[in-house]
Amino acid sequence: MLKYNKNTRKVIIDFLIIITIWIAAVFIWDILTSFNPKIEGEIPKHISVAEMNKLNLVLAGLFLGGIFGILNVFIKHKQERLRKKSYGQIIFIYSIIHIILTIVTIFLVGIASQLILKGEISRETLLEIRRFVKSSDFFRIVTFTYLVSATIILFQIINQKFGPGVLLDLLLGKYRQPKEVKMIFLFMDLKSSTTYAEKLGHVKYSQLIQDCFSDLTLAVNEFDANIYQYIGDEVVLIWPYNDGIKNAKCIKIFFRFKEYLQKRSDHYMKSYGFLPQFKAGINGGTLMAAEVGVIKRSIAYHGDVINTASRIQGLCNSFNEEFLASKLIITDLAFYNSFNYSFIDNIQLKGKKERVDIYSIKQQH
């Protein structure tokens, strides 16, 4: 049996979803326009014109979904390069590509239909498709497909902006009223950030943070984390509690992030003169989630769990450790023995009445 890693499975699932959307969109177009193309040539007696029209619609959906699905994968793969271009450039390039791909799709559907009908492709068929491309119907199709494609991309951008699943929760009003949830919060912050900021200057330092968080995205996708917020050179990652504990995702992500930084050490040394290192603090527990804001809406979390995670991360320098955790997290992660958990101290965190047991986390070598 073939085994796929998580990123590959996600790509395949996204690809299949896009194909399904395009098939549905093509049938919606057919309903809206009541467009029934004339089928030239002999049709096998056991197949009706209506059935052939449906076949053409399915073929159109499959080809559009397949072609634009591949384009979607390519765009995600080249996301870092595209980020450096202006939105105007991206829209212009995408529009040209879209028109070309739509023409290609129409030719493919026409050729495939003829192969099914006659078992061969005639010169007249190609000329007929060519004439159709110059017709007003073609421009209406281009407009419709462009709107569908733009809607898919816009939804992906919004979903990426809020984080996976958050947009759906907002649309459904899941957190319109505050709800109790159990979450894990991982705070990560660049070590010696003040020193580096002074050394590099604000422009170069901002570029450094962009590079670091771009590499972090790879680990975020791999371990199903959601990015709750960026705060300067700090990032806050979250998981539903059981999901983050499962397979120690909330711990593995930090060390995988370090690996991604190490793999690009030549880039960091050449561009900034050092390899960035991060420190982290993690905590979990029950808190409240609620939809907040009017002009800009988001799902916010309120509770001592967040403050404790932030305070724990702030202790890394004091104990000369790169990764600290609360006792609750360590207790639930005890099953996963691929890490070394060491008790550090029982301390009084600022703003808390109860003392907290703090542990360090290290990879086993």
mmCIF file of C-alpha atoms in Angstrom:
data_model
loop_
_atom_site.group_PDB
_atom_site.id
_atom_site.type_symbol
_atom_site.label_atom_id
_atom_site.label_comp_id
_atom_site.label_asym_id
_atom_site.label_seq_id
_atom_site.Cartn_x
_atom_site.Cartn_y
_atom_site.Cartn_z
ATOM 1 C CA MET A 1 0.000 0.000 0.000
ATOM 2 C CA LEU A 2 1.288 3.454 -0.926
ATOM 3 C CA LYS A 3 1.997 5.798 1.974
ATOM 4 C CA TYR A 4 1.900 9.564 1.637
ATOM 5 C CA ASN A 5 3.215 12.190 4.015
ATOM 6 C CA LYS A 6 0.832 14.774 5.437
ATOM 7 C CA ASN A 7 1.745 17.532 2.986
ATOM 8 C CA THR A 8 1.219 15.211 0.003
ATOM 9 C CA ARG A 9 -2.175 14.099 1.334
ATOM 10 C CA LYS A 10 -3.179 17.733 1.818
ATOM 11 C CA VAL A 11 -2.185 18.567 -1.761
ATOM 12 C CA ILE A 12 -4.194 15.601 -3.080
ATOM 13 C CA ILE A 13 -7.261 16.526 -1.003
ATOM 14 C CA ASP A 14 -7.089 20.183 -2.124
ATOM 15 C CA PHE A 15 -6.714 19.016 -5.727
ATOM 16 C CA LEU A 16 -9.803 16.793 -5.512
ATOM 17 C CA ILE A 17 -11.818 19.564 -3.840
ATOM 18 C CA ILE A 18 -10.936 21.978 -6.656
ATOM 19 C CA ILE A 19 -11.971 19.433 -9.302
ATOM 20 C CA THR A 20 -15.308 18.922 -7.501
ATOM 21 C CA ILE A 21 -15.895 22.690 -7.324
ATOM 22 C CA TRP A 22 -15.212 23.079 -11.041
ATOM 23 C CA ILE A 23 -17.556 20.237 -12.002
ATOM 24 C CA ALA A 24 -20.287 21.860 -9.881
ATOM 25 C CA ALA A 25 -19.498 25.282 -11.415
ATOM 26 C CA VAL A 26 -19.801 23.935 -14.963
ATOM 27 C CA PHE A 27 -23.233 22.449 -14.227
ATOM 28 C CA ILE A 28 -24.291 25.736 -12.602
ATOM 29 C CA TRP A 29 -23.207 27.518 -15.797
ATOM 30 C CA ASP A 30 -25.313 25.106 -17.813
ATOM 31 C CA ILE A 31 -28.354 25.806 -15.607
ATOM 32 C CA LEU A 32 -27.868 29.574 -15.691
ATOM 33 C CA THR A 33 -27.466 29.774 -19.443
ATOM 34 C CA SER A 34 -29.584 26.767 -20.469
ATOM 35 C CA PHE A 35 -26.774 26.211 -22.929
ATOM 36 C CA ASN A 36 -27.105 23.009 -24.937
ATOM 37 C CA PRO A 37 -24.349 22.800 -27.557
ATOM 38 C CA LYS A 38 -25.156 21.174 -30.842
ATOM 39 C CA ILE A 39 -23.331 17.931 -31.265
ATOM 40 C CA GLU A 40 -22.166 17.341 -34.761
ATOM 41 C CA GLY A 41 -21.638 13.941 -36.284
ATOM 42 C CA GLU A 42 -23.172 10.618 -35.563
ATOM 43 C CA ILE A 43 -23.948 9.697 -32.011
ATOM 44 C CA PRO A 44 -24.133 6.071 -30.912
ATOM 45 C CA LYS A 45 -27.814 5.108 -30.784
ATOM 46 C CA HIS A 46 -27.687 4.123 -27.129
ATOM 47 C CA ILE A 47 -26.513 7.644 -26.154
ATOM 48 C CA SER A 48 -28.893 10.630 -26.269
ATOM 49 C CA VAL A 49 -27.940 14.233 -27.034
ATOM 50 C CA ALA A 50 -28.746 15.190 -23.438
ATOM 51 C CA GLU A 51 -26.442 12.469 -22.155
ATOM 52 C CA MET A 52 -23.659 13.682 -24.430
ATOM 53 C CA ASN A 53 -24.154 17.249 -23.228
ATOM 54 C CA LYS A 54 -23.805 16.040 -19.649
ATOM 55 C CA LEU A 55 -20.671 14.157 -20.640
ATOM 56 C CA ASN A 56 -19.239 17.346 -22.126
ATOM 57 C CA LEU A 57 -20.030 19.208 -18.926
ATOM 58 C CA VAL A 58 -18.294 16.558 -16.834
ATOM 59 C CA LEU A 59 -15.296 16.639 -19.151
ATOM 60 C CA ALA A 60 -15.191 20.432 -18.927
ATOM 61 C CA GLY A 61 -15.318 20.248 -15.137
ATOM 62 C CA LEU A 62 -12.588 17.606 -14.999
ATOM 63 C CA PHE A 63 -10.290 19.457 -17.375
ATOM 64 C CA LEU A 64 -10.878 22.838 -15.711
ATOM 65 C CA GLY A 65 -10.470 21.334 -12.254
ATOM 66 C CA GLY A 66 -7.373 19.394 -13.260
ATOM 67 C CA ILE A 67 -5.658 22.280 -15.021
ATOM 68 C CA PHE A 68 -6.500 24.929 -12.436
ATOM 69 C CA GLY A 69 -5.823 22.441 -9.633
ATOM 70 C CA ILE A 70 -2.289 21.998 -10.955
ATOM 71 C CA LEU A 71 -1.988 25.780 -11.252
ATOM 72 C CA ASN A 72 -3.141 26.113 -7.632
ATOM 73 C CA VAL A 73 -0.460 23.645 -6.466
ATOM 74 C CA PHE A 74 2.142 25.565 -8.475
ATOM 75 C CA ILE A 75 1.074 28.888 -6.942
ATOM 76 C CA LYS A 76 1.356 27.481 -3.419
ATOM 77 C CA HIS A 77 4.756 25.990 -4.233
ATOM 78 C CA LYS A 78 5.996 29.355 -5.540
ATOM 79 C CA GLN A 79 4.294 31.361 -2.803
ATOM 80 C CA GLU A 80 7.537 32.777 -1.449
ATOM 81 C CA ARG A 81 8.568 34.100 -4.867
ATOM 82 C CA LEU A 82 5.093 35.502 -5.564
ATOM 83 C CA ARG A 83 5.115 37.308 -2.220
ATOM 84 C CA LYS A 84 7.813 39.612 -3.606
ATOM 85 C CA LYS A 85 5.588 40.750 -6.486
ATOM 86 C CA SER A 86 2.870 43.387 -6.261
ATOM 87 C CA TYR A 87 -0.794 42.343 -6.274
ATOM 88 C CA GLY A 88 -1.220 44.192 -9.586
ATOM 89 C CA GLN A 89 1.509 42.100 -11.230
ATOM 90 C CA ILE A 90 0.070 38.881 -9.861
ATOM 91 C CA ILE A 91 -3.470 39.703 -11.048
ATOM 92 C CA PHE A 92 -2.235 40.667 -14.536
ATOM 93 C CA ILE A 93 -0.103 37.516 -14.949
ATOM 94 C CA TYR A 94 -2.856 35.297 -13.579
ATOM 95 C CA SER A 95 -5.435 36.843 -15.947
ATOM 96 C CA ILE A 96 -3.274 36.093 -18.999
ATOM 97 C CA ILE A 97 -2.629 32.534 -17.807
ATOM 98 C CA HIS A 98 -6.343 32.054 -17.110
ATOM 99 C CA ILE A 99 -7.366 33.012 -20.666
ATOM 100 C CA ILE A 100 -4.729 30.705 -22.166
ATOM 101 C CA LEU A 101 -5.769 27.784 -19.956
ATOM 102 C CA THR A 102 -9.464 28.330 -20.742
ATOM 103 C CA ILE A 103 -8.725 28.153 -24.485
ATOM 104 C CA VAL A 104 -6.679 24.996 -23.930
ATOM 105 C CA THR A 105 -9.545 23.475 -21.921
ATOM 106 C CA ILE A 106 -12.101 24.178 -24.666
ATOM 107 C CA PHE A 107 -9.868 22.480 -27.223
ATOM 108 C CA LEU A 108 -9.351 19.497 -24.915
ATOM 109 C CA VAL A 109 -13.088 19.089 -24.272
ATOM 110 C CA GLY A 110 -13.868 19.320 -28.006
ATOM 111 C CA ILE A 111 -11.182 16.782 -28.897
ATOM 112 C CA ALA A 112 -12.217 14.385 -26.115
ATOM 113 C CA SER A 113 -15.881 14.608 -27.180
ATOM 114 C CA GLN A 114 -14.994 13.785 -30.777
ATOM 115 C CA LEU A 115 -12.885 10.841 -29.709
ATOM 116 C CA ILE A 116 -15.883 9.503 -27.768
ATOM 117 C CA LEU A 117 -18.336 10.202 -30.602
ATOM 118 C CA LYS A 118 -16.331 9.162 -33.640
ATOM 119 C CA GLY A 119 -13.137 7.638 -32.352
ATOM 120 C CA GLU A 120 -11.162 10.190 -34.361
ATOM 121 C CA ILE A 121 -10.516 13.942 -34.614
ATOM 122 C CA SER A 122 -11.444 15.725 -37.837
ATOM 123 C CA ARG A 123 -10.016 18.979 -39.183
ATOM 124 C CA GLU A 124 -13.550 20.415 -39.234
ATOM 125 C CA THR A 125 -13.841 19.816 -35.484
ATOM 126 C CA LEU A 126 -10.708 21.849 -34.802
ATOM 127 C CA LEU A 127 -11.941 24.655 -37.065
ATOM 128 C CA GLU A 128 -15.307 24.628 -35.257
ATOM 129 C CA ILE A 129 -13.561 24.968 -31.897
ATOM 130 C CA ARG A 130 -11.420 27.754 -33.323
ATOM 131 C CA ARG A 131 -14.524 29.641 -34.472
ATOM 132 C CA PHE A 132 -16.092 29.166 -31.042
ATOM 133 C CA VAL A 133 -13.066 30.730 -29.357
ATOM 134 C CA LYS A 134 -13.737 33.901 -31.364
ATOM 135 C CA SER A 135 -17.428 34.006 -30.456
ATOM 136 C CA SER A 136 -19.213 35.978 -27.740
ATOM 137 C CA ASP A 137 -20.096 32.711 -25.949
ATOM 138 C CA PHE A 138 -16.394 32.115 -25.382
ATOM 139 C CA PHE A 139 -15.911 35.499 -23.710
ATOM 140 C CA ARG A 140 -18.897 34.832 -21.448
ATOM 141 C CA ILE A 141 -17.337 31.498 -20.475
ATOM 142 C CA VAL A 142 -13.977 33.165 -19.802
ATOM 143 C CA THR A 143 -15.695 35.721 -17.548
ATOM 144 C CA PHE A 144 -17.593 33.031 -15.635
ATOM 145 C CA THR A 145 -14.562 30.762 -15.185
ATOM 146 C CA TYR A 146 -12.468 33.747 -14.103
ATOM 147 C CA LEU A 147 -15.025 34.575 -11.404
ATOM 148 C CA VAL A 148 -15.026 30.948 -10.210
ATOM 149 C CA SER A 149 -11.237 30.796 -10.183
ATOM 150 C CA ALA A 150 -10.938 34.166 -8.423
ATOM 151 C CA THR A 151 -13.492 33.052 -5.799
ATOM 152 C CA ILE A 152 -11.497 29.886 -5.067
ATOM 153 C CA ILE A 153 -8.264 31.848 -4.689
ATOM 154 C CA LEU A 154 -9.961 34.553 -2.600
ATOM 155 C CA PHE A 155 -11.396 31.909 -0.264
ATOM 156 C CA GLN A 156 -7.921 30.359 0.087
ATOM 157 C CA ILE A 157 -6.357 33.748 0.862
ATOM 158 C CA ILE A 158 -9.013 34.532 3.487
ATOM 159 C CA ASN A 159 -8.712 31.039 4.975
ATOM 160 C CA GLN A 160 -4.937 31.472 5.115
ATOM 161 C CA LYS A 161 -5.363 34.885 6.726
ATOM 162 C CA PHE A 162 -7.606 33.609 9.532
ATOM 163 C CA GLY A 163 -6.087 30.133 9.772
ATOM 164 C CA PRO A 164 -7.529 26.747 8.710
ATOM 165 C CA GLY A 165 -11.111 26.287 9.883
ATOM 166 C CA VAL A 166 -11.447 29.754 11.444
ATOM 167 C CA LEU A 167 -13.265 31.279 8.470
ATOM 168 C CA LEU A 168 -15.905 28.540 8.587
ATOM 169 C CA ASP A 169 -16.364 29.099 12.318
ATOM 170 C CA LEU A 170 -16.874 32.824 11.699
ATOM 171 C CA LEU A 171 -19.385 32.192 8.903
ATOM 172 C CA LEU A 172 -21.340 29.774 11.097
ATOM 173 C CA GLY A 173 -21.187 32.122 14.091
ATOM 174 C CA LYS A 174 -19.760 29.328 16.246
ATOM 175 C CA TYR A 175 -18.163 31.725 18.711
ATOM 176 C CA ARG A 176 -20.698 34.552 18.540
ATOM 177 C CA GLN A 177 -21.327 33.705 22.186
ATOM 178 C CA PRO A 178 -18.187 32.913 24.280
ATOM 179 C CA LYS A 179 -17.501 29.184 24.533
ATOM 180 C CA GLU A 180 -15.238 27.151 26.761
ATOM 181 C CA VAL A 181 -12.458 25.370 24.866
ATOM 182 C CA LYS A 182 -9.311 23.476 25.744
ATOM 183 C CA MET A 183 -6.274 24.640 23.810
ATOM 184 C CA ILE A 184 -2.487 24.539 23.696
ATOM 185 C CA PHE A 185 -0.519 27.778 23.275
ATOM 186 C CA LEU A 186 3.086 27.806 22.099
ATOM 187 C CA PHE A 187 4.930 31.144 22.273
ATOM 188 C CA MET A 188 8.131 31.422 20.215
ATOM 189 C CA ASP A 189 10.422 34.422 20.246
ATOM 190 C CA LEU A 190 13.716 35.265 18.514
ATOM 191 C CA LYS A 191 16.689 35.085 20.860
ATOM 192 C CA SER A 192 18.747 38.276 21.344
ATOM 193 C CA SER A 193 16.250 40.177 19.207
ATOM 194 C CA THR A 194 17.201 43.624 20.526
ATOM 195 C CA THR A 195 20.891 43.056 19.762
ATOM 196 C CA TYR A 196 20.148 41.835 16.248
ATOM 197 C CA ALA A 197 17.721 44.673 15.563
ATOM 198 C CA GLU A 198 20.387 47.238 16.474
ATOM 199 C CA LYS A 199 23.032 45.420 14.451
ATOM 200 C CA LEU A 200 20.953 44.928 11.283
ATOM 201 C CA GLY A 201 18.822 48.046 11.234
ATOM 202 C CA HIS A 202 15.028 48.016 10.979
ATOM 203 C CA VAL A 203 14.833 47.165 7.241
ATOM 204 C CA LYS A 204 17.224 44.212 7.334
ATOM 205 C CA TYR A 205 15.774 43.048 10.643
ATOM 206 C CA SER A 206 12.255 43.005 9.177
ATOM 207 C CA GLN A 207 13.539 40.918 6.269
ATOM 208 C CA LEU A 208 15.047 38.491 8.778
ATOM 209 C CA ILE A 209 11.711 38.075 10.562
ATOM 210 C CA GLN A 210 9.976 37.525 7.207
ATOM 211 C CA ASP A 211 12.467 34.776 6.332
ATOM 212 C CA CYS A 212 12.132 33.079 9.717
ATOM 213 C CA PHE A 213 8.339 33.035 9.693
ATOM 214 C CA SER A 214 8.349 31.835 6.094
ATOM 215 C CA ASP A 215 10.397 28.802 7.192
ATOM 216 C CA LEU A 216 8.076 28.368 10.173
ATOM 217 C CA THR A 217 5.134 27.960 7.779
ATOM 218 C CA LEU A 218 6.579 24.635 6.602
ATOM 219 C CA ALA A 219 6.519 23.289 10.153
ATOM 220 C CA VAL A 220 3.070 24.790 10.829
ATOM 221 C CA ASN A 221 1.608 22.882 7.876
ATOM 222 C CA GLU A 222 3.370 19.674 8.867
ATOM 223 C CA PHE A 223 2.107 19.641 12.450
ATOM 224 C CA ASP A 224 -1.403 21.079 11.936
ATOM 225 C CA ALA A 225 -0.789 24.215 13.977
ATOM 226 C CA ASN A 226 -2.777 27.425 13.662
ATOM 227 C CA ILE A 227 -0.969 30.755 13.822
ATOM 228 C CA TYR A 228 -2.892 32.734 16.419
ATOM 229 C CA GLN A 229 -0.912 35.951 16.058
ATOM 230 C CA TYR A 230 2.396 37.580 15.237
ATOM 231 C CA ILE A 231 3.710 40.084 17.764
ATOM 232 C CA GLY A 232 6.869 41.708 16.419
ATOM 233 C CA ASP A 233 9.466 38.926 16.376
ATOM 234 C CA GLU A 234 7.214 36.623 18.401
ATOM 235 C CA VAL A 235 4.663 34.155 17.075
ATOM 236 C CA VAL A 236 1.894 32.334 18.940
ATOM 237 C CA LEU A 237 0.831 28.891 17.696
ATOM 238 C CA ILE A 238 -2.273 27.063 18.894
ATOM 239 C CA TRP A 239 -3.924 23.635 18.701
ATOM 240 C CA PRO A 240 -7.072 22.080 20.137
ATOM 241 C CA TYR A 241 -5.610 20.390 23.215
ATOM 242 C CA ASN A 242 -5.909 16.716 22.267
ATOM 243 C CA ASP A 243 -4.802 17.391 18.701
ATOM 244 C CA GLY A 244 -1.655 19.185 19.866
ATOM 245 C CA ILE A 245 -0.778 16.457 22.360
ATOM 246 C CA LYS A 246 -1.286 13.676 19.813
ATOM 247 C CA ASN A 247 2.089 12.434 18.576
ATOM 248 C CA ALA A 248 3.652 15.351 20.489
ATOM 249 C CA LYS A 249 2.907 17.747 17.621
ATOM 250 C CA CYS A 250 3.139 20.780 19.883
ATOM 251 C CA ILE A 251 6.715 19.792 20.812
ATOM 252 C CA LYS A 252 7.979 18.393 17.530
ATOM 253 C CA ILE A 253 7.100 21.574 15.669
ATOM 254 C CA PHE A 254 9.697 23.609 17.563
ATOM 255 C CA PHE A 255 12.544 21.239 16.773
ATOM 256 C CA ARG A 256 11.423 20.829 13.167
ATOM 257 C CA PHE A 257 11.443 24.619 12.841
ATOM 258 C CA LYS A 258 15.055 24.571 14.057
ATOM 259 C CA GLU A 259 15.855 21.996 11.366
ATOM 260 C CA TYR A 260 14.348 24.193 8.646
ATOM 261 C CA LEU A 261 16.401 27.146 9.859
ATOM 262 C CA GLN A 262 19.532 24.981 9.895
ATOM 263 C CA LYS A 263 18.905 23.785 6.337
ATOM 264 C CA ARG A 264 18.977 27.407 5.216
ATOM 265 C CA SER A 265 21.953 28.351 7.372
ATOM 266 C CA ASP A 266 23.981 29.416 4.324
ATOM 267 C CA HIS A 267 21.256 31.886 3.381
ATOM 268 C CA TYR A 268 21.020 33.323 6.893
ATOM 269 C CA MET A 269 24.802 33.590 7.319
ATOM 270 C CA LYS A 270 25.203 35.260 3.931
ATOM 271 C CA SER A 271 22.244 37.629 4.345
ATOM 272 C CA TYR A 272 22.421 38.481 8.060
ATOM 273 C CA GLY A 273 25.718 37.160 9.429
ATOM 274 C CA PHE A 274 24.188 34.676 11.895
ATOM 275 C CA LEU A 275 21.783 31.750 12.188
ATOM 276 C CA PRO A 276 18.628 32.846 14.048
ATOM 277 C CA GLN A 277 17.639 30.886 17.130
ATOM 278 C CA PHE A 278 14.309 30.892 18.906
ATOM 279 C CA LYS A 279 13.178 30.242 22.463
ATOM 280 C CA ALA A 280 9.758 28.850 23.323
ATOM 281 C CA GLY A 281 7.273 28.412 26.137
ATOM 282 C CA ILE A 282 4.218 26.169 26.085
ATOM 283 C CA ASN A 283 1.118 25.728 28.207
ATOM 284 C CA GLY A 284 -2.378 24.346 27.784
ATOM 285 C CA GLY A 285 -5.739 24.190 29.446
ATOM 286 C CA THR A 286 -9.301 25.449 29.451
ATOM 287 C CA LEU A 287 -10.148 29.020 28.489
ATOM 288 C CA MET A 288 -12.815 31.021 26.659
ATOM 289 C CA ALA A 289 -13.061 31.582 22.898
ATOM 290 C CA ALA A 290 -15.172 34.394 21.480
ATOM 291 C CA GLU A 291 -15.687 36.258 18.218
ATOM 292 C CA VAL A 292 -14.504 39.836 18.679
ATOM 293 C CA GLY A 293 -14.377 42.999 16.606
ATOM 294 C CA VAL A 294 -16.686 44.748 14.164
ATOM 295 C CA ILE A 295 -14.511 46.223 11.412
ATOM 296 C CA LYS A 296 -11.998 43.394 11.701
ATOM 297 C CA ARG A 297 -13.378 40.195 13.129
ATOM 298 C CA SER A 298 -11.403 37.334 14.595
ATOM 299 C CA ILE A 299 -11.687 34.607 17.196
ATOM 300 C CA ALA A 300 -9.927 35.631 20.404
ATOM 301 C CA TYR A 301 -9.013 33.526 23.423
ATOM 302 C CA HIS A 302 -9.265 34.805 26.974
ATOM 303 C CA GLY A 303 -7.861 33.122 30.043
ATOM 304 C CA ASP A 304 -4.918 32.491 32.319
ATOM 305 C CA VAL A 305 -3.641 29.738 29.999
ATOM 306 C CA ILE A 306 -2.295 32.317 27.543
ATOM 307 C CA ASN A 307 -0.671 34.522 30.164
ATOM 308 C CA THR A 308 1.036 31.527 31.748
ATOM 309 C CA ALA A 309 2.418 30.342 28.383
ATOM 310 C CA SER A 310 3.798 33.820 27.711
ATOM 311 C CA ARG A 311 5.365 34.059 31.188
ATOM 312 C CA ILE A 312 6.957 30.610 30.783
ATOM 313 C CA GLN A 313 8.521 31.636 27.475
ATOM 314 C CA GLY A 314 9.859 34.758 29.162
ATOM 315 C CA LEU A 315 11.808 32.606 31.645
ATOM 316 C CA CYS A 316 13.953 30.916 28.982
ATOM 317 C CA ASN A 317 16.780 33.445 29.329
ATOM 318 C CA SER A 318 16.721 33.256 33.142
ATOM 319 C CA PHE A 319 17.215 29.491 33.117
ATOM 320 C CA ASN A 320 19.395 29.473 29.974
ATOM 321 C CA GLU A 321 16.942 27.098 28.260
ATOM 322 C CA GLU A 322 15.466 27.218 24.764
ATOM 323 C CA PHE A 323 12.179 25.394 25.453
ATOM 324 C CA LEU A 324 10.166 25.449 28.679
ATOM 325 C CA ALA A 325 6.793 23.894 29.488
ATOM 326 C CA SER A 326 4.237 23.694 32.282
ATOM 327 C CA LYS A 327 3.708 20.522 34.288
ATOM 328 C CA LEU A 328 0.289 19.893 32.674
ATOM 329 C CA ILE A 329 1.826 19.630 29.219
ATOM 330 C CA ILE A 330 4.700 17.462 30.420
ATOM 331 C CA THR A 331 2.329 15.095 32.240
ATOM 332 C CA ASP A 332 0.209 14.529 29.144
ATOM 333 C CA LEU A 333 3.298 14.177 26.933
ATOM 334 C CA ALA A 334 5.007 11.645 29.219
ATOM 335 C CA PHE A 335 3.913 8.844 26.878
ATOM 336 C CA TYR A 336 6.133 10.243 24.116
ATOM 337 C CA ASN A 337 9.675 9.390 25.161
ATOM 338 C CA SER A 338 11.478 10.901 22.168
ATOM 339 C CA PHE A 339 12.268 13.983 24.266
ATOM 340 C CA ASN A 340 14.035 14.638 27.567
ATOM 341 C CA TYR A 341 11.834 16.406 30.114
ATOM 342 C CA SER A 342 13.711 17.884 33.094
ATOM 343 C CA PHE A 343 12.218 19.612 36.129
ATOM 344 C CA ILE A 344 13.593 23.142 36.442
ATOM 345 C CA ASP A 345 11.835 24.866 39.330
ATOM 346 C CA ASN A 346 8.582 25.564 41.111
ATOM 347 C CA ILE A 347 8.160 29.287 40.683
ATOM 348 C CA GLN A 348 5.768 32.150 41.295
ATOM 349 C CA LEU A 349 4.870 33.627 37.918
ATOM 350 C CA LYS A 350 4.067 37.311 37.770
ATOM 351 C CA GLY A 351 0.337 37.895 38.241
ATOM 352 C CA LYS A 352 -0.375 34.358 39.496
ATOM 353 C CA LYS A 353 -1.217 33.279 43.046
ATOM 354 C CA GLU A 354 -0.373 29.605 42.598
ATOM 355 C CA ARG A 355 3.166 28.448 41.945
ATOM 356 C CA VAL A 356 3.894 26.612 38.700
ATOM 357 C CA ASP A 357 6.212 23.684 38.020
ATOM 358 C CA ILE A 358 8.447 24.451 35.034
ATOM 359 C CA TYR A 359 10.187 21.815 32.913
ATOM 360 C CA SER A 360 12.737 22.034 30.127
ATOM 361 C CA ILE A 361 12.364 20.031 26.922
ATOM 362 C CA LYS A 362 15.281 18.737 24.875
ATOM 363 C CA GLN A 363 15.599 16.355 21.968
ATOM 364 C CA GLN A 364 17.151 12.970 22.573
ATOM 365 C CA HIS A 365 20.311 12.380 20.580
#
